[in-house]
Amino acid sequence: MKKINVIQHLSFEDLGIFTETLENNHYEIHYFQAGVDDLTSAFKSKQPLFILGGPIGVYETEAYPFLIDEIKLLKQRLAENNATFGICLGAQLIAQALGGKVYAGHHKEIGWGKLQLSDLGLASSLRFLDGKNVLHWHGDTFDLPTQGAHLASSDYYKNQAFCIGRHILAVQFHPEVNTQEIEKWLIGHTCELNKAEINLHKLREESSLYGAELKQAGQLMLKDWLNNLTPL
């Protein structure tokens, strides 16, 4: 079987609806827990790598020193152009590793909304998300790395997605979320949600409303990205 490696920063933020697509395409999924497991083999593997989200900031290296090693390994991986897909914190880590600045944003963007795709975005795997509501869940943002091609914006942030060629894709939103398990997110992020005064009933209702459409579009996006990777 083909392999997929996954760096996980939070136990309930997993591959979500991507899991079904990967398994149907005969990928064997291997999870690594950031801050707990040795991530070296995952980053140095030529197999595709997913870097998932989490509530910490890329710049919080004093509080979370494992981020230093993670960014160092990621720099090496990106220099070799090995297939890498970053989501939320994962996208910010890719931006940081490529020399882009990551910092606290002006607005806590938590909730559902549509993307504004660039011309390059409409020609990329993100085209399947055009006109669809996606889940945003972040407070930080990043400057576009000089090597990056801008793919998408939101109402609040210019840089929501970028790529480098076909192998490296970074998205700040959550195309992978399984809305049937959204209660895990609502429970796990309760402090953040309360502090940001997010309406839980609205978030829950919109997750139910938009989840099925996002699942179909997200899985098509992922399949297209995988199909465009150079065979090992």
PDB file of C-alpha atoms in Angstrom:
ATOM      1  CA  MET A   1       0.000   0.000   0.000  1.00  0.00           C
ATOM      2  CA  LYS A   2       0.976   3.641  -0.484  1.00  0.00           C
ATOM      3  CA  LYS A   3       1.664   5.610   2.695  1.00  0.00           C
ATOM      4  CA  ILE A   4       0.495   8.949   4.041  1.00  0.00           C
ATOM      5  CA  ASN A   5       2.161  10.497   7.089  1.00  0.00           C
ATOM      6  CA  VAL A   6       0.228  12.918   9.287  1.00  0.00           C
ATOM      7  CA  ILE A   7       1.509  15.366  11.921  1.00  0.00           C
ATOM      8  CA  GLN A   8      -1.225  15.907  14.497  1.00  0.00           C
ATOM      9  CA  HIS A   9      -1.142  18.765  17.024  1.00  0.00           C
ATOM     10  CA  LEU A  10      -4.492  18.102  18.688  1.00  0.00           C
ATOM     11  CA  SER A  11      -6.078  14.699  19.223  1.00  0.00           C
ATOM     12  CA  PHE A  12      -9.538  15.516  17.874  1.00  0.00           C
ATOM     13  CA  GLU A  13      -8.283  17.448  14.822  1.00  0.00           C
ATOM     14  CA  ASP A  14      -7.561  14.568  12.479  1.00  0.00           C
ATOM     15  CA  LEU A  15      -7.863  13.947   8.722  1.00  0.00           C
ATOM     16  CA  GLY A  16     -11.651  13.936   9.039  1.00  0.00           C
ATOM     17  CA  ILE A  17     -13.385  13.435   5.702  1.00  0.00           C
ATOM     18  CA  PHE A  18     -10.006  13.059   3.971  1.00  0.00           C
ATOM     19  CA  THR A  19      -9.642   9.642   5.616  1.00  0.00           C
ATOM     20  CA  GLU A  20     -12.286   8.017   3.417  1.00  0.00           C
ATOM     21  CA  THR A  21     -10.704   9.340   0.217  1.00  0.00           C
ATOM     22  CA  LEU A  22      -7.219   8.237   1.228  1.00  0.00           C
ATOM     23  CA  GLU A  23      -8.339   4.757   2.204  1.00  0.00           C
ATOM     24  CA  ASN A  24     -10.366   4.391  -1.015  1.00  0.00           C
ATOM     25  CA  ASN A  25      -7.193   5.287  -2.910  1.00  0.00           C
ATOM     26  CA  HIS A  26      -5.246   2.593  -1.040  1.00  0.00           C
ATOM     27  CA  TYR A  27      -3.189   4.831   1.245  1.00  0.00           C
ATOM     28  CA  GLU A  28      -2.032   3.554   4.611  1.00  0.00           C
ATOM     29  CA  ILE A  29      -2.287   6.404   7.135  1.00  0.00           C
ATOM     30  CA  HIS A  30       0.348   6.921   9.845  1.00  0.00           C
ATOM     31  CA  TYR A  31      -0.232   9.538  12.555  1.00  0.00           C
ATOM     32  CA  PHE A  32       2.572  11.258  14.487  1.00  0.00           C
ATOM     33  CA  GLN A  33       1.831  13.350  17.583  1.00  0.00           C
ATOM     34  CA  ALA A  34       3.744  16.647  17.632  1.00  0.00           C
ATOM     35  CA  GLY A  35       5.515  17.237  20.926  1.00  0.00           C
ATOM     36  CA  VAL A  36       5.348  13.533  21.782  1.00  0.00           C
ATOM     37  CA  ASP A  37       6.650  11.451  18.872  1.00  0.00           C
ATOM     38  CA  ASP A  38       9.921  11.740  16.981  1.00  0.00           C
ATOM     39  CA  LEU A  39       8.820  13.425  13.753  1.00  0.00           C
ATOM     40  CA  THR A  40      12.069  12.912  11.860  1.00  0.00           C
ATOM     41  CA  SER A  41      10.966   9.915   9.794  1.00  0.00           C
ATOM     42  CA  ALA A  42       7.690  11.583   8.803  1.00  0.00           C
ATOM     43  CA  PHE A  43       9.385  14.753   7.591  1.00  0.00           C
ATOM     44  CA  LYS A  44      12.228  12.962   5.817  1.00  0.00           C
ATOM     45  CA  SER A  45       9.967  10.451   4.058  1.00  0.00           C
ATOM     46  CA  LYS A  46       9.281  11.029   0.377  1.00  0.00           C
ATOM     47  CA  GLN A  47       5.696   9.903   0.971  1.00  0.00           C
ATOM     48  CA  PRO A  48       3.040  12.669   1.151  1.00  0.00           C
ATOM     49  CA  LEU A  49       2.814  14.483   4.472  1.00  0.00           C
ATOM     50  CA  PHE A  50      -0.168  16.252   6.053  1.00  0.00           C
ATOM     51  CA  ILE A  51       0.428  18.811   8.808  1.00  0.00           C
ATOM     52  CA  LEU A  52      -2.776  19.476  10.727  1.00  0.00           C
ATOM     53  CA  GLY A  53      -4.098  22.314  12.873  1.00  0.00           C
ATOM     54  CA  GLY A  54      -3.912  23.220  16.523  1.00  0.00           C
ATOM     55  CA  PRO A  55      -4.505  26.108  18.935  1.00  0.00           C
ATOM     56  CA  ILE A  56      -0.866  27.150  19.406  1.00  0.00           C
ATOM     57  CA  GLY A  57       1.018  29.827  17.495  1.00  0.00           C
ATOM     58  CA  VAL A  58       3.994  29.143  15.236  1.00  0.00           C
ATOM     59  CA  TYR A  59       5.877  31.881  17.124  1.00  0.00           C
ATOM     60  CA  GLU A  60       5.326  30.287  20.573  1.00  0.00           C
ATOM     61  CA  THR A  61       8.615  28.412  20.452  1.00  0.00           C
ATOM     62  CA  GLU A  62       9.567  29.295  24.036  1.00  0.00           C
ATOM     63  CA  ALA A  63       6.405  27.681  25.394  1.00  0.00           C
ATOM     64  CA  TYR A  64       6.442  24.847  22.826  1.00  0.00           C
ATOM     65  CA  PRO A  65      10.099  24.199  21.926  1.00  0.00           C
ATOM     66  CA  PHE A  66       9.233  21.185  19.745  1.00  0.00           C
ATOM     67  CA  LEU A  67       8.121  23.749  17.146  1.00  0.00           C
ATOM     68  CA  ILE A  68      11.776  24.650  16.557  1.00  0.00           C
ATOM     69  CA  ASP A  69      12.605  21.128  15.406  1.00  0.00           C
ATOM     70  CA  GLU A  70       9.360  20.876  13.474  1.00  0.00           C
ATOM     71  CA  ILE A  71      10.142  24.016  11.472  1.00  0.00           C
ATOM     72  CA  LYS A  72      13.742  22.922  10.892  1.00  0.00           C
ATOM     73  CA  LEU A  73      12.632  19.539   9.534  1.00  0.00           C
ATOM     74  CA  LEU A  74       9.934  21.203   7.462  1.00  0.00           C
ATOM     75  CA  LYS A  75      12.468  23.565   5.843  1.00  0.00           C
ATOM     76  CA  GLN A  76      14.495  20.564   4.709  1.00  0.00           C
ATOM     77  CA  ARG A  77      11.421  18.801   3.392  1.00  0.00           C
ATOM     78  CA  LEU A  78      10.169  21.785   1.418  1.00  0.00           C
ATOM     79  CA  ALA A  79      13.619  22.326  -0.095  1.00  0.00           C
ATOM     80  CA  GLU A  80      13.350  18.797  -1.501  1.00  0.00           C
ATOM     81  CA  ASN A  81       9.856  19.535  -2.869  1.00  0.00           C
ATOM     82  CA  ASN A  82       8.329  16.478  -1.204  1.00  0.00           C
ATOM     83  CA  ALA A  83       4.524  16.460  -1.249  1.00  0.00           C
ATOM     84  CA  THR A  84       3.238  18.443   1.748  1.00  0.00           C
ATOM     85  CA  PHE A  85      -0.306  19.585   2.584  1.00  0.00           C
ATOM     86  CA  GLY A  86      -0.650  22.029   5.490  1.00  0.00           C
ATOM     87  CA  ILE A  87      -3.965  22.880   7.156  1.00  0.00           C
ATOM     88  CA  CYS A  88      -4.437  25.885   9.481  1.00  0.00           C
ATOM     89  CA  LEU A  89      -1.429  25.685  11.848  1.00  0.00           C
ATOM     90  CA  GLY A  90       0.131  23.403   9.236  1.00  0.00           C
ATOM     91  CA  ALA A  91      -0.208  26.140   6.604  1.00  0.00           C
ATOM     92  CA  GLN A  92       1.295  28.693   8.984  1.00  0.00           C
ATOM     93  CA  LEU A  93       4.231  26.365   9.675  1.00  0.00           C
ATOM     94  CA  ILE A  94       4.851  26.061   5.924  1.00  0.00           C
ATOM     95  CA  ALA A  95       4.722  29.853   5.565  1.00  0.00           C
ATOM     96  CA  GLN A  96       7.179  30.265   8.452  1.00  0.00           C
ATOM     97  CA  ALA A  97       9.547  27.619   7.078  1.00  0.00           C
ATOM     98  CA  LEU A  98       9.595  29.449   3.738  1.00  0.00           C
ATOM     99  CA  GLY A  99      10.460  32.786   5.354  1.00  0.00           C
ATOM    100  CA  GLY A 100       6.957  34.243   5.614  1.00  0.00           C
ATOM    101  CA  LYS A 101       5.963  36.058   8.799  1.00  0.00           C
ATOM    102  CA  VAL A 102       3.263  34.489  10.996  1.00  0.00           C
ATOM    103  CA  TYR A 103       1.522  36.705  13.545  1.00  0.00           C
ATOM    104  CA  ALA A 104      -1.703  37.338  15.465  1.00  0.00           C
ATOM    105  CA  GLY A 105      -4.489  38.521  13.183  1.00  0.00           C
ATOM    106  CA  HIS A 106      -6.833  41.451  13.645  1.00  0.00           C
ATOM    107  CA  HIS A 107      -9.939  39.241  13.848  1.00  0.00           C
ATOM    108  CA  LYS A 108     -10.678  35.817  15.312  1.00  0.00           C
ATOM    109  CA  GLU A 109     -12.106  34.067  12.242  1.00  0.00           C
ATOM    110  CA  ILE A 110     -14.241  31.180  13.477  1.00  0.00           C
ATOM    111  CA  GLY A 111     -17.238  30.107  11.431  1.00  0.00           C
ATOM    112  CA  TRP A 112     -18.398  29.278   7.934  1.00  0.00           C
ATOM    113  CA  GLY A 113     -17.795  31.446   4.901  1.00  0.00           C
ATOM    114  CA  LYS A 114     -16.908  31.372   1.223  1.00  0.00           C
ATOM    115  CA  LEU A 115     -13.470  31.801  -0.264  1.00  0.00           C
ATOM    116  CA  GLN A 116     -12.468  34.267  -2.936  1.00  0.00           C
ATOM    117  CA  LEU A 117     -10.258  32.274  -5.278  1.00  0.00           C
ATOM    118  CA  SER A 118      -7.562  33.927  -7.370  1.00  0.00           C
ATOM    119  CA  ASP A 119      -7.127  33.024 -11.031  1.00  0.00           C
ATOM    120  CA  LEU A 120      -4.443  30.566  -9.951  1.00  0.00           C
ATOM    121  CA  GLY A 121      -6.781  29.237  -7.290  1.00  0.00           C
ATOM    122  CA  LEU A 122      -9.463  28.571  -9.891  1.00  0.00           C
ATOM    123  CA  ALA A 123      -6.895  26.600 -11.897  1.00  0.00           C
ATOM    124  CA  SER A 124      -5.754  24.594  -8.857  1.00  0.00           C
ATOM    125  CA  SER A 125      -7.267  21.783  -6.809  1.00  0.00           C
ATOM    126  CA  LEU A 126      -9.114  24.465  -4.815  1.00  0.00           C
ATOM    127  CA  ARG A 127     -11.463  25.017  -7.765  1.00  0.00           C
ATOM    128  CA  PHE A 128     -13.786  22.396  -6.272  1.00  0.00           C
ATOM    129  CA  LEU A 129     -14.343  24.744  -3.304  1.00  0.00           C
ATOM    130  CA  ASP A 130     -15.408  27.669  -5.458  1.00  0.00           C
ATOM    131  CA  GLY A 131     -18.762  28.972  -4.225  1.00  0.00           C
ATOM    132  CA  LYS A 132     -18.775  26.565  -1.270  1.00  0.00           C
ATOM    133  CA  ASN A 133     -18.815  27.499   2.398  1.00  0.00           C
ATOM    134  CA  VAL A 134     -15.769  26.262   4.290  1.00  0.00           C
ATOM    135  CA  LEU A 135     -14.958  26.234   8.000  1.00  0.00           C
ATOM    136  CA  HIS A 136     -12.555  28.906   9.227  1.00  0.00           C
ATOM    137  CA  TRP A 137     -11.017  28.512  12.683  1.00  0.00           C
ATOM    138  CA  HIS A 138      -7.969  30.657  13.369  1.00  0.00           C
ATOM    139  CA  GLY A 139      -6.727  33.802  15.043  1.00  0.00           C
ATOM    140  CA  ASP A 140      -3.281  34.020  13.440  1.00  0.00           C
ATOM    141  CA  THR A 141      -2.411  34.875   9.874  1.00  0.00           C
ATOM    142  CA  PHE A 142       0.706  34.996   7.677  1.00  0.00           C
ATOM    143  CA  ASP A 143       2.415  36.939   4.937  1.00  0.00           C
ATOM    144  CA  LEU A 144       2.691  35.142   1.625  1.00  0.00           C
ATOM    145  CA  PRO A 145       6.164  33.607   1.202  1.00  0.00           C
ATOM    146  CA  THR A 146       8.040  34.934  -1.817  1.00  0.00           C
ATOM    147  CA  GLN A 147       7.958  31.483  -3.462  1.00  0.00           C
ATOM    148  CA  GLY A 148       4.244  31.022  -2.856  1.00  0.00           C
ATOM    149  CA  ALA A 149       1.473  31.433  -5.431  1.00  0.00           C
ATOM    150  CA  HIS A 150      -1.598  33.063  -3.889  1.00  0.00           C
ATOM    151  CA  LEU A 151      -4.744  30.913  -4.236  1.00  0.00           C
ATOM    152  CA  ALA A 152      -7.480  32.241  -1.942  1.00  0.00           C
ATOM    153  CA  SER A 153      -8.694  34.990   0.384  1.00  0.00           C
ATOM    154  CA  SER A 154     -11.601  35.350   2.801  1.00  0.00           C
ATOM    155  CA  ASP A 155     -13.672  38.323   3.938  1.00  0.00           C
ATOM    156  CA  TYR A 156     -11.184  38.943   6.752  1.00  0.00           C
ATOM    157  CA  TYR A 157      -7.803  37.739   5.497  1.00  0.00           C
ATOM    158  CA  LYS A 158      -6.034  38.089   2.165  1.00  0.00           C
ATOM    159  CA  ASN A 159      -3.878  35.013   2.563  1.00  0.00           C
ATOM    160  CA  GLN A 160      -6.003  31.905   3.037  1.00  0.00           C
ATOM    161  CA  ALA A 161      -4.176  29.519   0.720  1.00  0.00           C
ATOM    162  CA  PHE A 162      -1.032  29.269  -1.372  1.00  0.00           C
ATOM    163  CA  CYS A 163       0.945  26.649  -3.210  1.00  0.00           C
ATOM    164  CA  ILE A 164       4.407  26.027  -4.568  1.00  0.00           C
ATOM    165  CA  GLY A 165       4.037  24.032  -7.742  1.00  0.00           C
ATOM    166  CA  ARG A 166       1.877  20.943  -7.463  1.00  0.00           C
ATOM    167  CA  HIS A 167       3.508  19.340  -4.442  1.00  0.00           C
ATOM    168  CA  ILE A 168       3.169  21.939  -1.688  1.00  0.00           C
ATOM    169  CA  LEU A 169      -0.264  23.214  -0.681  1.00  0.00           C
ATOM    170  CA  ALA A 170      -1.105  25.339   2.364  1.00  0.00           C
ATOM    171  CA  VAL A 171      -4.666  26.249   3.390  1.00  0.00           C
ATOM    172  CA  GLN A 172      -5.585  28.206   6.522  1.00  0.00           C
ATOM    173  CA  PHE A 173      -9.209  27.005   6.554  1.00  0.00           C
ATOM    174  CA  HIS A 174     -10.445  23.457   7.277  1.00  0.00           C
ATOM    175  CA  PRO A 175     -11.502  21.479   4.177  1.00  0.00           C
ATOM    176  CA  GLU A 176     -10.999  18.236   6.093  1.00  0.00           C
ATOM    177  CA  VAL A 177     -13.471  18.760   8.932  1.00  0.00           C
ATOM    178  CA  ASN A 178     -16.004  15.999   9.548  1.00  0.00           C
ATOM    179  CA  THR A 179     -19.028  17.968  10.705  1.00  0.00           C
ATOM    180  CA  GLN A 180     -20.618  14.827  12.134  1.00  0.00           C
ATOM    181  CA  GLU A 181     -17.947  15.150  14.830  1.00  0.00           C
ATOM    182  CA  ILE A 182     -18.109  18.933  15.253  1.00  0.00           C
ATOM    183  CA  GLU A 183     -19.039  18.534  18.924  1.00  0.00           C
ATOM    184  CA  LYS A 184     -15.459  17.396  19.580  1.00  0.00           C
ATOM    185  CA  TRP A 185     -14.286  20.772  18.325  1.00  0.00           C
ATOM    186  CA  LEU A 186     -16.922  22.687  20.297  1.00  0.00           C
ATOM    187  CA  ILE A 187     -15.957  20.902  23.508  1.00  0.00           C
ATOM    188  CA  GLY A 188     -12.198  20.919  22.944  1.00  0.00           C
ATOM    189  CA  HIS A 189     -12.065  24.613  22.014  1.00  0.00           C
ATOM    190  CA  THR A 190     -14.591  25.808  24.607  1.00  0.00           C
ATOM    191  CA  CYS A 191     -12.236  28.383  26.177  1.00  0.00           C
ATOM    192  CA  GLU A 192     -11.363  29.939  22.813  1.00  0.00           C
ATOM    193  CA  LEU A 193     -14.998  29.971  21.711  1.00  0.00           C
ATOM    194  CA  ASN A 194     -16.226  31.589  24.896  1.00  0.00           C
ATOM    195  CA  LYS A 195     -13.472  34.212  24.875  1.00  0.00           C
ATOM    196  CA  ALA A 196     -14.263  35.090  21.258  1.00  0.00           C
ATOM    197  CA  GLU A 197     -18.009  35.167  22.072  1.00  0.00           C
ATOM    198  CA  ILE A 198     -18.815  32.740  19.263  1.00  0.00           C
ATOM    199  CA  ASN A 199     -22.470  31.738  18.945  1.00  0.00           C
ATOM    200  CA  LEU A 200     -22.295  27.966  19.406  1.00  0.00           C
ATOM    201  CA  HIS A 201     -25.843  27.378  18.201  1.00  0.00           C
ATOM    202  CA  LYS A 202     -25.138  29.189  14.929  1.00  0.00           C
ATOM    203  CA  LEU A 203     -21.817  27.380  14.469  1.00  0.00           C
ATOM    204  CA  ARG A 204     -23.485  24.023  15.108  1.00  0.00           C
ATOM    205  CA  GLU A 205     -26.391  24.777  12.759  1.00  0.00           C
ATOM    206  CA  GLU A 206     -24.137  25.991   9.930  1.00  0.00           C
ATOM    207  CA  SER A 207     -21.905  22.939  10.331  1.00  0.00           C
ATOM    208  CA  SER A 208     -24.967  20.756   9.826  1.00  0.00           C
ATOM    209  CA  LEU A 209     -26.120  22.888   6.887  1.00  0.00           C
ATOM    210  CA  TYR A 210     -22.848  23.041   4.964  1.00  0.00           C
ATOM    211  CA  GLY A 211     -21.097  19.847   6.040  1.00  0.00           C
ATOM    212  CA  ALA A 212     -22.306  17.473   3.312  1.00  0.00           C
ATOM    213  CA  GLU A 213     -21.470  19.892   0.492  1.00  0.00           C
ATOM    214  CA  LEU A 214     -18.012  20.560   1.930  1.00  0.00           C
ATOM    215  CA  LYS A 215     -17.379  16.830   2.284  1.00  0.00           C
ATOM    216  CA  GLN A 216     -18.038  16.237  -1.410  1.00  0.00           C
ATOM    217  CA  ALA A 217     -16.014  19.270  -2.531  1.00  0.00           C
ATOM    218  CA  GLY A 218     -13.170  18.626  -0.087  1.00  0.00           C
ATOM    219  CA  GLN A 219     -12.783  15.026  -1.151  1.00  0.00           C
ATOM    220  CA  LEU A 220     -12.702  16.037  -4.826  1.00  0.00           C
ATOM    221  CA  MET A 221     -10.063  18.651  -4.024  1.00  0.00           C
ATOM    222  CA  LEU A 222      -7.914  16.122  -2.180  1.00  0.00           C
ATOM    223  CA  LYS A 223      -8.229  13.500  -4.906  1.00  0.00           C
ATOM    224  CA  ASP A 224      -7.203  16.054  -7.528  1.00  0.00           C
ATOM    225  CA  TRP A 225      -4.156  17.120  -5.484  1.00  0.00           C
ATOM    226  CA  LEU A 226      -3.074  13.507  -5.050  1.00  0.00           C
ATOM    227  CA  ASN A 227      -3.550  12.751  -8.743  1.00  0.00           C
ATOM    228  CA  ASN A 228      -1.258  15.648  -9.672  1.00  0.00           C
ATOM    229  CA  LEU A 229       1.663  14.471  -7.555  1.00  0.00           C
ATOM    230  CA  THR A 230       4.689  13.115  -9.366  1.00  0.00           C
ATOM    231  CA  PRO A 231       4.773   9.321  -8.860  1.00  0.00           C
ATOM    232  CA  LEU A 232       7.532   8.110  -6.541  1.00  0.00           C
TER     233      LEU A 232
END
